[in-house]
Coordinates of N, CA and C in Angstrom, one line a residue:
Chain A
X26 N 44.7 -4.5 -79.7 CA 45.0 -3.3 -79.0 C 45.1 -3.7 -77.5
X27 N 45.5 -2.7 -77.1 CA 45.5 -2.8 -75.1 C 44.3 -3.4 -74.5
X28 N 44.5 -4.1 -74.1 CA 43.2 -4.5 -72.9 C 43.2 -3.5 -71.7
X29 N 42.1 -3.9 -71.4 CA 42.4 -3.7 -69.2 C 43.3 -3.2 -68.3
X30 N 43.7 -2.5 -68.3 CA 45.0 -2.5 -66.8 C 44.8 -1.9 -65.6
X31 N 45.6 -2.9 -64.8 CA 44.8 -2.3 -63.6 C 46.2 -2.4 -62.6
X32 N 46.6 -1.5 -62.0 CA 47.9 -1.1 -61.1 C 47.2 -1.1 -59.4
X33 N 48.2 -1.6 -58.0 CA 49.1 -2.5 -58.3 C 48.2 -4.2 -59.0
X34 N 49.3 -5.1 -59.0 CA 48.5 -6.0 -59.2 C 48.6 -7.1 -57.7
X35 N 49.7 -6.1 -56.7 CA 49.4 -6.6 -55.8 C 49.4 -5.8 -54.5
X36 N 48.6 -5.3 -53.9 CA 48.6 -5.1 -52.1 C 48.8 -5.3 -51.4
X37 N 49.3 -5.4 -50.2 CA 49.5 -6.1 -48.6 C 49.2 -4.4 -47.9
X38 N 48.2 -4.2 -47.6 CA 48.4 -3.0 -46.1 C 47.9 -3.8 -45.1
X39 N 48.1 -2.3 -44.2 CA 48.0 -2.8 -43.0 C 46.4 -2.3 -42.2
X40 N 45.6 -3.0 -41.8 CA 44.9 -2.4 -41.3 C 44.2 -1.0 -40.7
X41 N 43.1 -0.4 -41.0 CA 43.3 0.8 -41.1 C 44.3 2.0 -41.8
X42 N 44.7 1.2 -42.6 CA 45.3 1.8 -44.0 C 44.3 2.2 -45.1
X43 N 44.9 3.8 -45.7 CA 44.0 3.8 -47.0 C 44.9 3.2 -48.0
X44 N 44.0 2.9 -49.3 CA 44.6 2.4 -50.3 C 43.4 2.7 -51.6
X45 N 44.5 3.0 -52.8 CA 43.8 3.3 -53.7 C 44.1 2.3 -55.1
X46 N 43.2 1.9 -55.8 CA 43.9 1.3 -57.1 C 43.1 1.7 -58.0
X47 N 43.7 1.6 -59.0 CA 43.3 2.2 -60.3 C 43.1 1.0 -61.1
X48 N 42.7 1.4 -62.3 CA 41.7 1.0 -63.1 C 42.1 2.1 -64.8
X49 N 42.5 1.3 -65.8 CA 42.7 1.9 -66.6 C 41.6 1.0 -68.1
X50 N 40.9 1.6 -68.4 CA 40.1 1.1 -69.5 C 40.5 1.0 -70.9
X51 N 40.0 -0.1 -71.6 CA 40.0 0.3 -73.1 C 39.8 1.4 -73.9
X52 N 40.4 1.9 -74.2 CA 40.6 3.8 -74.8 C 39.2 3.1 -75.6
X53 N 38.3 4.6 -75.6 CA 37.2 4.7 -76.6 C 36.0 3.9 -75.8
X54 N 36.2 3.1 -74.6 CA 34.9 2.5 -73.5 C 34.4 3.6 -72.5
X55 N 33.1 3.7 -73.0 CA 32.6 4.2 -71.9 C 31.9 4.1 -70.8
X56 N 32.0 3.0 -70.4 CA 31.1 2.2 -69.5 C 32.4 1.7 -68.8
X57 N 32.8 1.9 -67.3 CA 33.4 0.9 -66.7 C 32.7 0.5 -65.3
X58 N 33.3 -0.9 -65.1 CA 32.3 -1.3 -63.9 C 33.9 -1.5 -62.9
X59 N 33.4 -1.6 -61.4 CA 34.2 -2.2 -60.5 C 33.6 -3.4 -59.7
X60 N 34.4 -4.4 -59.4 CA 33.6 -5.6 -59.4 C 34.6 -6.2 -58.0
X61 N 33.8 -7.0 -56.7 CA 35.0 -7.5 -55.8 C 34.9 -9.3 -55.7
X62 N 36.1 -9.7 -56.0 CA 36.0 -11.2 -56.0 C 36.7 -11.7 -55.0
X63 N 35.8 -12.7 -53.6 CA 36.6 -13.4 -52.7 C 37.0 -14.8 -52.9
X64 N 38.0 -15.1 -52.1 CA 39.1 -16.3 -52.9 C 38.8 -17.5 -53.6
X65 N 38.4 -17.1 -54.9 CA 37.7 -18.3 -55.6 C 36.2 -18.4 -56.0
X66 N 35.5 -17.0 -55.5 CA 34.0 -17.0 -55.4 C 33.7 -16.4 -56.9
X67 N 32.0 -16.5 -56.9 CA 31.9 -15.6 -58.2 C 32.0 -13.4 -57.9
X68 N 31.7 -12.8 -58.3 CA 32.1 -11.3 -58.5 C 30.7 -10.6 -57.9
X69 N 30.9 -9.6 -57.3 CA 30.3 -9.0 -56.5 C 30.2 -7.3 -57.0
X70 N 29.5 -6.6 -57.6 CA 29.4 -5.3 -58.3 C 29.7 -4.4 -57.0
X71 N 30.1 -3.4 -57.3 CA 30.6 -2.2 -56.4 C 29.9 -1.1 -57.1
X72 N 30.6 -0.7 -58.4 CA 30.3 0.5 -59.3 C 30.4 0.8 -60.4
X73 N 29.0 1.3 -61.0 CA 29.1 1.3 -62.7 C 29.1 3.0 -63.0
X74 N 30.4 3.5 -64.1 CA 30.6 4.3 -64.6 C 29.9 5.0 -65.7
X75 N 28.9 5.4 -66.5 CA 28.4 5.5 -67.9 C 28.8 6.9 -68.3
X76 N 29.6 7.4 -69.2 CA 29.7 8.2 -69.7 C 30.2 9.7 -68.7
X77 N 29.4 10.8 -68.8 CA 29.1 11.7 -67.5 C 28.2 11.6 -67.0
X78 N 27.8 10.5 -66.9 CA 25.8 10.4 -66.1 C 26.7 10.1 -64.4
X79 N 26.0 10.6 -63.9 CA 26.0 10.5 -62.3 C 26.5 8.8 -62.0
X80 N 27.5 8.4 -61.0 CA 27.4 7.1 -61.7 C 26.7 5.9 -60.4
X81 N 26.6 5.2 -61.2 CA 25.7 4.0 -59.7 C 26.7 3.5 -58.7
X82 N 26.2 3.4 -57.8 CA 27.0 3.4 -56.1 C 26.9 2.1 -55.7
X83 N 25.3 1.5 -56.0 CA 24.4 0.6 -55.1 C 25.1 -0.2 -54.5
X84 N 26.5 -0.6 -55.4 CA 27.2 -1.8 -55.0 C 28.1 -1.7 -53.8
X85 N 28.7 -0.5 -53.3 CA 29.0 -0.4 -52.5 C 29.3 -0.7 -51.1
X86 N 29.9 -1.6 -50.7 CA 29.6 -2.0 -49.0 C 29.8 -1.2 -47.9
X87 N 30.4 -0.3 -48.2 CA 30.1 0.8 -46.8 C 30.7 2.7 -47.4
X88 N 30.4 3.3 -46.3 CA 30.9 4.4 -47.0 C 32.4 4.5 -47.4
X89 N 33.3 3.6 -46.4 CA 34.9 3.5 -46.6 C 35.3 3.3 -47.9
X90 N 34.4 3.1 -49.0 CA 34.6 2.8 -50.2 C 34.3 3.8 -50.9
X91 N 34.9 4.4 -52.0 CA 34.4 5.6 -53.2 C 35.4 5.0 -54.1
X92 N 34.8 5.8 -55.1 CA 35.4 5.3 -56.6 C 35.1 6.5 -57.4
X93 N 36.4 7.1 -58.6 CA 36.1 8.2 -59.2 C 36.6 8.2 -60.4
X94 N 35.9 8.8 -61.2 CA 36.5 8.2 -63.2 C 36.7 10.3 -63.7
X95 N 37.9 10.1 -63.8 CA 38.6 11.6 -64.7 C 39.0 11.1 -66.6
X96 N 38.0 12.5 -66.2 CA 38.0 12.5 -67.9 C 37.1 11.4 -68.7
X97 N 36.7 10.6 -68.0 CA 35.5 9.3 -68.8 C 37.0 8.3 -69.1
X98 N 37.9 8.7 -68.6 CA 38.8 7.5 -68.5 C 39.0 6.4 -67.6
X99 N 40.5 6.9 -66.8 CA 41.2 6.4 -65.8 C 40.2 6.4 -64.9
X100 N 40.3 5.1 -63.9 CA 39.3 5.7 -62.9 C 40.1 4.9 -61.2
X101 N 39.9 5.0 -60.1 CA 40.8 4.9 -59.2 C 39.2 4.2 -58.1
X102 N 39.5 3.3 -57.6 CA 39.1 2.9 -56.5 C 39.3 3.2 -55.1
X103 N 39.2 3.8 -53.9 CA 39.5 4.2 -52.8 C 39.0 3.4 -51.9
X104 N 39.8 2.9 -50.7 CA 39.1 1.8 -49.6 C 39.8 2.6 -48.5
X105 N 38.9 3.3 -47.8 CA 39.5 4.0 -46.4 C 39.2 3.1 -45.4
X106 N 40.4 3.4 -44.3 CA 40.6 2.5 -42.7 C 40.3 1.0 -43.6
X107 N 40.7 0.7 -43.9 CA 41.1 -1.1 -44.4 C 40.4 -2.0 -43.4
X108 N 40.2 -2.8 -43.9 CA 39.7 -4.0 -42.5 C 40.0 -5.4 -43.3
X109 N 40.2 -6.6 -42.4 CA 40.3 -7.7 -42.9 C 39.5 -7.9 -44.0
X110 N 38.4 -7.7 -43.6 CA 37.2 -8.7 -44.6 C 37.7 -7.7 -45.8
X111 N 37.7 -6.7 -46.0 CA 38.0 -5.9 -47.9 C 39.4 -6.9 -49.1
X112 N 39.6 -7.7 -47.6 CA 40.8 -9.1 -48.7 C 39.9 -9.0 -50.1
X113 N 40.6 -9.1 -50.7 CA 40.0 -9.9 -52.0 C 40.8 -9.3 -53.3
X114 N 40.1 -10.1 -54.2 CA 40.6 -9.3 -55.9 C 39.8 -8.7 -56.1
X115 N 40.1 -7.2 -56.6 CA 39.3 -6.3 -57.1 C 39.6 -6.0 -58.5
X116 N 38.5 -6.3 -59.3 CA 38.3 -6.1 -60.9 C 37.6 -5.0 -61.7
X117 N 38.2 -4.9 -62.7 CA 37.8 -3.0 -63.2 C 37.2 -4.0 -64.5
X118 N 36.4 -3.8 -65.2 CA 35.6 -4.2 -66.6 C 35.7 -2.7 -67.3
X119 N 35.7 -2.9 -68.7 CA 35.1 -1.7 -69.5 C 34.3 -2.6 -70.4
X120 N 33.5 -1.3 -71.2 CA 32.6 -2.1 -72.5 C 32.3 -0.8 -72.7
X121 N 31.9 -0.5 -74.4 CA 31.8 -0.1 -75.0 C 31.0 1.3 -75.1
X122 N 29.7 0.4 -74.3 CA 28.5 1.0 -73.7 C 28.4 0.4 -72.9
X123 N 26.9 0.8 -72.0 CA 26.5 0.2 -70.8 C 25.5 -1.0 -71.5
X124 N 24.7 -1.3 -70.2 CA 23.8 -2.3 -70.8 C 24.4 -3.8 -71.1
X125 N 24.1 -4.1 -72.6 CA 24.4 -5.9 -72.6 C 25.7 -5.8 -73.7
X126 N 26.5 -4.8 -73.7 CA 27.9 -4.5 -74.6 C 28.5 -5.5 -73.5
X127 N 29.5 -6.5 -74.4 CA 30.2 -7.2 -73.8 C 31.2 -6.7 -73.0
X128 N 31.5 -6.9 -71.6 CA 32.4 -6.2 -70.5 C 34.0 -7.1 -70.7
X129 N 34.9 -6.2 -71.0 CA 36.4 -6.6 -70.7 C 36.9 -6.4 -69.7
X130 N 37.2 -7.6 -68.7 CA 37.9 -7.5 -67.3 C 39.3 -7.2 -67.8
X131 N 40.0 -6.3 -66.6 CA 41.2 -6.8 -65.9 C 41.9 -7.7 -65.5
X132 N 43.0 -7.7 -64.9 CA 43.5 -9.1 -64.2 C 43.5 -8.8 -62.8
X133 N 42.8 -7.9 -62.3 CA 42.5 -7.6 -60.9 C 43.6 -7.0 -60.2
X134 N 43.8 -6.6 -59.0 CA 44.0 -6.7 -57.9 C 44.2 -7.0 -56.6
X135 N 44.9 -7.7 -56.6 CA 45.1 -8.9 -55.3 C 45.1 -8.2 -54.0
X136 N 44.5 -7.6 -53.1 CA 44.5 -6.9 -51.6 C 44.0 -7.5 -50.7
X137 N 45.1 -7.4 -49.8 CA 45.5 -8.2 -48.6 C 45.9 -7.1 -47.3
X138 N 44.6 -7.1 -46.5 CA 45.0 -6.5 -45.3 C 45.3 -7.3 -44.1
X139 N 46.4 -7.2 -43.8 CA 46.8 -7.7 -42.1 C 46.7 -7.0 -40.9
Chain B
X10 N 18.7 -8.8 -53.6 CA 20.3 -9.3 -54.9 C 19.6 -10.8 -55.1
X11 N 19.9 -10.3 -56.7 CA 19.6 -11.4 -57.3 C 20.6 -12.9 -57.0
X12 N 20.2 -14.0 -56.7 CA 21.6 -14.8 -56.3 C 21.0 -15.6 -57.2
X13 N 22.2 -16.5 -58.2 CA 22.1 -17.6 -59.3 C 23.6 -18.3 -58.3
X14 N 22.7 -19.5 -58.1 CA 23.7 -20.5 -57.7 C 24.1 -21.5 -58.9
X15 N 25.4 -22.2 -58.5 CA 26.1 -22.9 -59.4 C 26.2 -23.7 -59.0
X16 N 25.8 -25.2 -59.6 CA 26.1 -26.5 -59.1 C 26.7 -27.4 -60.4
X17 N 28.1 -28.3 -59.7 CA 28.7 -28.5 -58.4 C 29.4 -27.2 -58.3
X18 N 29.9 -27.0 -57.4 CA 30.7 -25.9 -56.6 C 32.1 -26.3 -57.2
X19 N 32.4 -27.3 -57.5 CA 34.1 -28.2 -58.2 C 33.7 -29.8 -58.4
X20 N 34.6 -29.7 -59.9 CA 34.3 -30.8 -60.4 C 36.0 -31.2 -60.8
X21 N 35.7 -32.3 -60.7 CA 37.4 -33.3 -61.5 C 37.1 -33.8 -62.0
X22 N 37.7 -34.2 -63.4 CA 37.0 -35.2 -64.2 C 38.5 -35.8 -65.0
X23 N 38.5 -36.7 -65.6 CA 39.8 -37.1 -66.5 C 39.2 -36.5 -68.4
X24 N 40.1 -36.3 -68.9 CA 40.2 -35.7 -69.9 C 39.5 -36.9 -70.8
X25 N 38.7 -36.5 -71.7 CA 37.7 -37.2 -72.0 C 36.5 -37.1 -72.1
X26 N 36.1 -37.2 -71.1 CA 34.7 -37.0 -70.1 C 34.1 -35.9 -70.5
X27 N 32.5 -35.9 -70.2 CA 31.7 -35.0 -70.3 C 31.2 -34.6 -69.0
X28 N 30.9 -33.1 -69.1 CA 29.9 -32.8 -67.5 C 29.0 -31.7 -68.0
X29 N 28.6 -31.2 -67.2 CA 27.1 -30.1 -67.6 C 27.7 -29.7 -65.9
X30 N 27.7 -28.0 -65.8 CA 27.6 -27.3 -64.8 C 25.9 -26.4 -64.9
X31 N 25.7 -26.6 -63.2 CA 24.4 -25.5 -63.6 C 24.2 -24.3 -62.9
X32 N 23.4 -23.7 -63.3 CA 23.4 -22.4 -62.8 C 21.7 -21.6 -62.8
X33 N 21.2 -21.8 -61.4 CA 19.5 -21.6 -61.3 C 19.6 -20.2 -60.1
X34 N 18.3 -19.9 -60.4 CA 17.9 -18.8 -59.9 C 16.6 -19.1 -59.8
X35 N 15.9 -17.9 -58.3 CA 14.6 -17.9 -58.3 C 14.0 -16.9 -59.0
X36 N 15.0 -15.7 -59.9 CA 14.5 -14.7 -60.2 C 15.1 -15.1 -62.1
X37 N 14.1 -14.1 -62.7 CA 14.0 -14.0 -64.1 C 15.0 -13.1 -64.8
X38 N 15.8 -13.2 -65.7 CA 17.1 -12.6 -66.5 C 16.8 -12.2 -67.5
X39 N 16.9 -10.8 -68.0 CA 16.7 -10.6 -69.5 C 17.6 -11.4 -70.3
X40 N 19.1 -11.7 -69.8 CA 19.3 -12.2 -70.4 C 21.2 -13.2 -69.4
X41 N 21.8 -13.8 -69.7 CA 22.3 -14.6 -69.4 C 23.6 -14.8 -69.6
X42 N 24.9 -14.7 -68.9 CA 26.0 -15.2 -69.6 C 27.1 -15.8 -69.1
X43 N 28.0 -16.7 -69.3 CA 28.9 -17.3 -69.1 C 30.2 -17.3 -69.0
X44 N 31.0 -17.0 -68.3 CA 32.7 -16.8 -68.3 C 33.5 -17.4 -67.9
X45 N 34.7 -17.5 -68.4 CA 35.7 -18.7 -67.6 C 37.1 -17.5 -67.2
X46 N 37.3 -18.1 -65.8 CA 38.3 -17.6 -65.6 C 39.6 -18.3 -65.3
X47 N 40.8 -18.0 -65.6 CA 42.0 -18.3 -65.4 C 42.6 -18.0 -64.2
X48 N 43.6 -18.1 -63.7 CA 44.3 -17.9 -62.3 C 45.1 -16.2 -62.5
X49 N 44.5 -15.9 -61.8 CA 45.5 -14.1 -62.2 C 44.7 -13.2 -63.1
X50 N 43.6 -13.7 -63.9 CA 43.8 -13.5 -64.7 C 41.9 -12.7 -64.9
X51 N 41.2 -11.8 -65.3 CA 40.0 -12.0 -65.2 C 38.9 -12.7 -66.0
X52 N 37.6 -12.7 -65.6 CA 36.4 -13.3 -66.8 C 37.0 -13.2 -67.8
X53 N 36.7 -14.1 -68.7 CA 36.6 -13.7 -70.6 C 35.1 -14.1 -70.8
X54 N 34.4 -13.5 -71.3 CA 32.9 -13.7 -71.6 C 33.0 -15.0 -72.8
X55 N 32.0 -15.9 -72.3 CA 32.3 -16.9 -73.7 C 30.5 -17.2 -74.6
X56 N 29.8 -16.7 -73.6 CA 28.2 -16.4 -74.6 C 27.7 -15.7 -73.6
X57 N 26.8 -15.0 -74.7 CA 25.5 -14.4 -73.9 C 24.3 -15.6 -74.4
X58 N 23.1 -15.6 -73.7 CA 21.9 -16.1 -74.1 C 20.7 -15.2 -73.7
X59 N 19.7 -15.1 -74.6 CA 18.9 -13.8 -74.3 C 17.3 -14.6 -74.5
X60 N 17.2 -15.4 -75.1 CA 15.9 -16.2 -75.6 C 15.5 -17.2 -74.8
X61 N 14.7 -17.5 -73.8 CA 14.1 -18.7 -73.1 C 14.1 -19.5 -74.1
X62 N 15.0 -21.0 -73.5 CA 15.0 -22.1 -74.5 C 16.5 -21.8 -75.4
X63 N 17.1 -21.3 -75.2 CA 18.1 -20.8 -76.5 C 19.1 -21.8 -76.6
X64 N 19.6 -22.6 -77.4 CA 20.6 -23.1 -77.3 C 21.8 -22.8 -77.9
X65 N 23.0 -22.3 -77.8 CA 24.4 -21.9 -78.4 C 25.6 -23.0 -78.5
X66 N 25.8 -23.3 -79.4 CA 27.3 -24.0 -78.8 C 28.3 -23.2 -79.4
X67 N 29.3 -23.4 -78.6 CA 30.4 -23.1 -79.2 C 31.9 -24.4 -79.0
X68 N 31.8 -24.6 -80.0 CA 32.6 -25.9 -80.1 C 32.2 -27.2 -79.4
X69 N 33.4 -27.2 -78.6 CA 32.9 -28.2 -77.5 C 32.0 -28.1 -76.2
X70 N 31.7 -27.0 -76.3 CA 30.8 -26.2 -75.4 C 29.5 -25.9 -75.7
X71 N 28.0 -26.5 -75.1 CA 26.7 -26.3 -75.5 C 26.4 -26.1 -74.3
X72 N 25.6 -24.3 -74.5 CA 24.8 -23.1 -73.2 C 23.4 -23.5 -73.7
X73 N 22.9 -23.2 -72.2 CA 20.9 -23.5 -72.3 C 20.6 -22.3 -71.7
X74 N 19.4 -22.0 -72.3 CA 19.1 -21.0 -71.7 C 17.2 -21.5 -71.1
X75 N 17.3 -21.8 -69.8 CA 15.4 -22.4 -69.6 C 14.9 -21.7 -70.1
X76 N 13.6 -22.1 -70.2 CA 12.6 -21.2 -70.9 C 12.0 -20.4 -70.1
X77 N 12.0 -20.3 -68.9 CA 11.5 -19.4 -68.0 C 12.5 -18.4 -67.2
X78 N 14.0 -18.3 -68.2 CA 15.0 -17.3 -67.9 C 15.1 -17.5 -66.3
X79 N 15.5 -18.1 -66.1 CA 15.9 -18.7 -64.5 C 16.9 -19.3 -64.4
X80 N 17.1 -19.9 -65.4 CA 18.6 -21.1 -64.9 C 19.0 -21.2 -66.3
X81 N 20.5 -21.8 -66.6 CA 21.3 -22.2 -67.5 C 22.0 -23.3 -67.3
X82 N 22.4 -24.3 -68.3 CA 23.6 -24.7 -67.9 C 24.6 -24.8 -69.0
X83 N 25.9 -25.8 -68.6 CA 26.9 -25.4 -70.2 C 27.3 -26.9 -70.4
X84 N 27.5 -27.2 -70.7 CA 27.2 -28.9 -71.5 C 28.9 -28.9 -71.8
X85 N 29.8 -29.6 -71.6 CA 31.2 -29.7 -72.1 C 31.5 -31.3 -72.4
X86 N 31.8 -31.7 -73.9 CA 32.1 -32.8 -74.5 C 33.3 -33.1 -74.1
X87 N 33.6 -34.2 -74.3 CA 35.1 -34.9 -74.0 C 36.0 -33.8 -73.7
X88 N 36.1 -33.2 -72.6 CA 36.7 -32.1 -72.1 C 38.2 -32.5 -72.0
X89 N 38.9 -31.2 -72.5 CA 40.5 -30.9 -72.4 C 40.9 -30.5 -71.4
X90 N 42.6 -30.5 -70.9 CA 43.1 -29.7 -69.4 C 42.5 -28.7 -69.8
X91 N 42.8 -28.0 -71.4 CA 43.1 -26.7 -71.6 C 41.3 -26.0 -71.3
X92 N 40.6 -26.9 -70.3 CA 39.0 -26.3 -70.1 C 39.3 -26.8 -68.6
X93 N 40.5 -26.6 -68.2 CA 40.5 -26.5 -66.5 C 40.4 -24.5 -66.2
X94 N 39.7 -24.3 -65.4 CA 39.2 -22.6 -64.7 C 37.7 -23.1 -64.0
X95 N 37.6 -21.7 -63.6 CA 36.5 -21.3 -62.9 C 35.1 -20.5 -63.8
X96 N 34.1 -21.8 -63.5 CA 33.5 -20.8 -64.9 C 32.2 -20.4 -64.1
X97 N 32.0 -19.1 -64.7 CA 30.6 -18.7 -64.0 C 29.5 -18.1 -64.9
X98 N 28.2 -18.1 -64.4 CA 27.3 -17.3 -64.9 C 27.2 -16.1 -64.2
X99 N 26.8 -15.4 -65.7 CA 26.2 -13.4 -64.5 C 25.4 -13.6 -65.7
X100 N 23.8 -13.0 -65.0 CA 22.8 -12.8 -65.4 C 22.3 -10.6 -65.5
X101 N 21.1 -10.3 -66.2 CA 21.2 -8.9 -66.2 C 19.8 -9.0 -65.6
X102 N 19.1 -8.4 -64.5 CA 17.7 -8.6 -64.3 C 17.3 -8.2 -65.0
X103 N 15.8 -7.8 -64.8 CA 14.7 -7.2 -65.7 C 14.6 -5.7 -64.9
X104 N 14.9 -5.6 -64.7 CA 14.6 -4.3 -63.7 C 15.3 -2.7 -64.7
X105 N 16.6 -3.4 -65.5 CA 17.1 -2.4 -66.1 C 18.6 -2.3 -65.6
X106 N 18.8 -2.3 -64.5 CA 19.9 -2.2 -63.7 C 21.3 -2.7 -64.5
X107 N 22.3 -1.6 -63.7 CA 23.3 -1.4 -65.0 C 24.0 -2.8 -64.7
X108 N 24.3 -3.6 -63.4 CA 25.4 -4.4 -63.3 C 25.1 -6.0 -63.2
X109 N 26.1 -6.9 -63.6 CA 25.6 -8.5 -63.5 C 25.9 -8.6 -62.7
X110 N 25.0 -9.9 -62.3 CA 24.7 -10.5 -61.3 C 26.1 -11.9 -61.8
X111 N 26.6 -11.8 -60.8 CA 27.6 -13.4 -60.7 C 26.8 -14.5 -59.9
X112 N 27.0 -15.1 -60.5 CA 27.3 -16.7 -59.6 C 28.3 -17.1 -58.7
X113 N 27.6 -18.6 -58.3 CA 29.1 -18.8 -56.7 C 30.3 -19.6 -57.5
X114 N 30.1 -20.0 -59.2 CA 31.0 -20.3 -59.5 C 31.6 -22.0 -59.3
X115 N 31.4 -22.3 -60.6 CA 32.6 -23.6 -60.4 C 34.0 -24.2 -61.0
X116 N 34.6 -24.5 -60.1 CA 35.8 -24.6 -60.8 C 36.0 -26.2 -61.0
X117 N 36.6 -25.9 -62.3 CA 36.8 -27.4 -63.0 C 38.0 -27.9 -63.6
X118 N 38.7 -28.9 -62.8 CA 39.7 -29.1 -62.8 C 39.6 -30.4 -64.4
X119 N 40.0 -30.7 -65.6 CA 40.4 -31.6 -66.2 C 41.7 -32.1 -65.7
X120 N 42.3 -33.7 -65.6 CA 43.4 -34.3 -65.4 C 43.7 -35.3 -66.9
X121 N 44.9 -34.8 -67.5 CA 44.9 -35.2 -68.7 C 45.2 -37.2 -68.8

């Protein structure tokens, strides 16, 4: 079946640019996470989705970031006023459930602000 | 934040060869797991380990799990190009908390 998808798979803005990516899950997962990887590093949590439970933020690095899941599906990442340092690949996971259900990445998002 | 470092940071090796990457922590994991990544491409989960002391292989590949859930490492026999990527650990604390913990990751180049 379908994996992961995640649209674009590439970015260039411009500083102080908004930009949003999405995140499209394994139909039937209810659990997705967002996850930010810098060039070559290990992954860095942002935000975990579960079901309709309120969802965890903690990961967050500033408020210029939000993230929102419609319908327990699709879910869209938001990075307002852009800054250099937000470079990176940004990865969407789903799994089945939360907890220790095995997480299926995406192929990321490559964003690049100049 | 939990941080699990990974040593070495990059490794070369000629096809053949054996290496062990590692992966320690000062803090305790319910449980443990391992992924390799490809270029473009994201994690693919290749074990979990949940038992202090655990050992898994999968093929040419043998995961540890210490016994005091702190560190891991992954044991690779006469390694192939086709085991060239970036492989990492993410751990789950004990706390409950929904998301893994990554590592700084190493990437391992085989030269056939």
């Amino acid at each position: 079946g379908a994996g992961v998808s995640q649209s674009p798979s590439n970015k260039v803005t411009e500083k102080g640019k908004d930009v949003e990516l999405r995140c499209d899950p394994i139909s039937g997962h209810t659990a997705l996470y967002w996850y930010r990887q810098s060039l070559g590093q290990g992954l860095e949590f942002l935000i975990y989705f579960q079901g309709n439970s309120a969802p965890d933020k903690s990961g967050l690095p500033s408020d210029r970031f939000s993230a929102e899941r419609t319908g327990g599906s699709v879910s869209t990442l938001t990075i307002q006023r852009t800054q250099q340092e937000d470079s990176a690949v940004y990865l969407c996971a789903s799994s089945l459930a939360g907890g220790f259900y095995e997480q299926y990445f995406g192929p990321g998002t490559r964003l690049t602000v100049t | 934040t939990q941080l699990l470092e990974q040593s070495p940071q990059f490794l070369s090796i000629q096809e053949g060869e054996n290496l062990t990457v590692y992966c320690n922590s000062s803090s305790v994991f319910s449980s443990l797991q391992w992924y390799r990544q490809e270029p473009g491409e994201g994690p693919v989960l290749l074990v979990t380990v949940v038992t202090g002391g655990e050992v898994k292989k999968l093929k040419r590949l043998t995961f540890q799990f210490g016994d005091a859930r702190k560190d891991s490492s992954l044991h690779i026999t006469a390694a192939q190009p086709g085991d060239t990527g970036l492989y990492l650990c993410a751990g789950f604390d004990q706390t409950g908390a929904n998301n893994l913990f990554f590592g700084t990751g190493t990437r391992l180049t085989v030269i056939p």
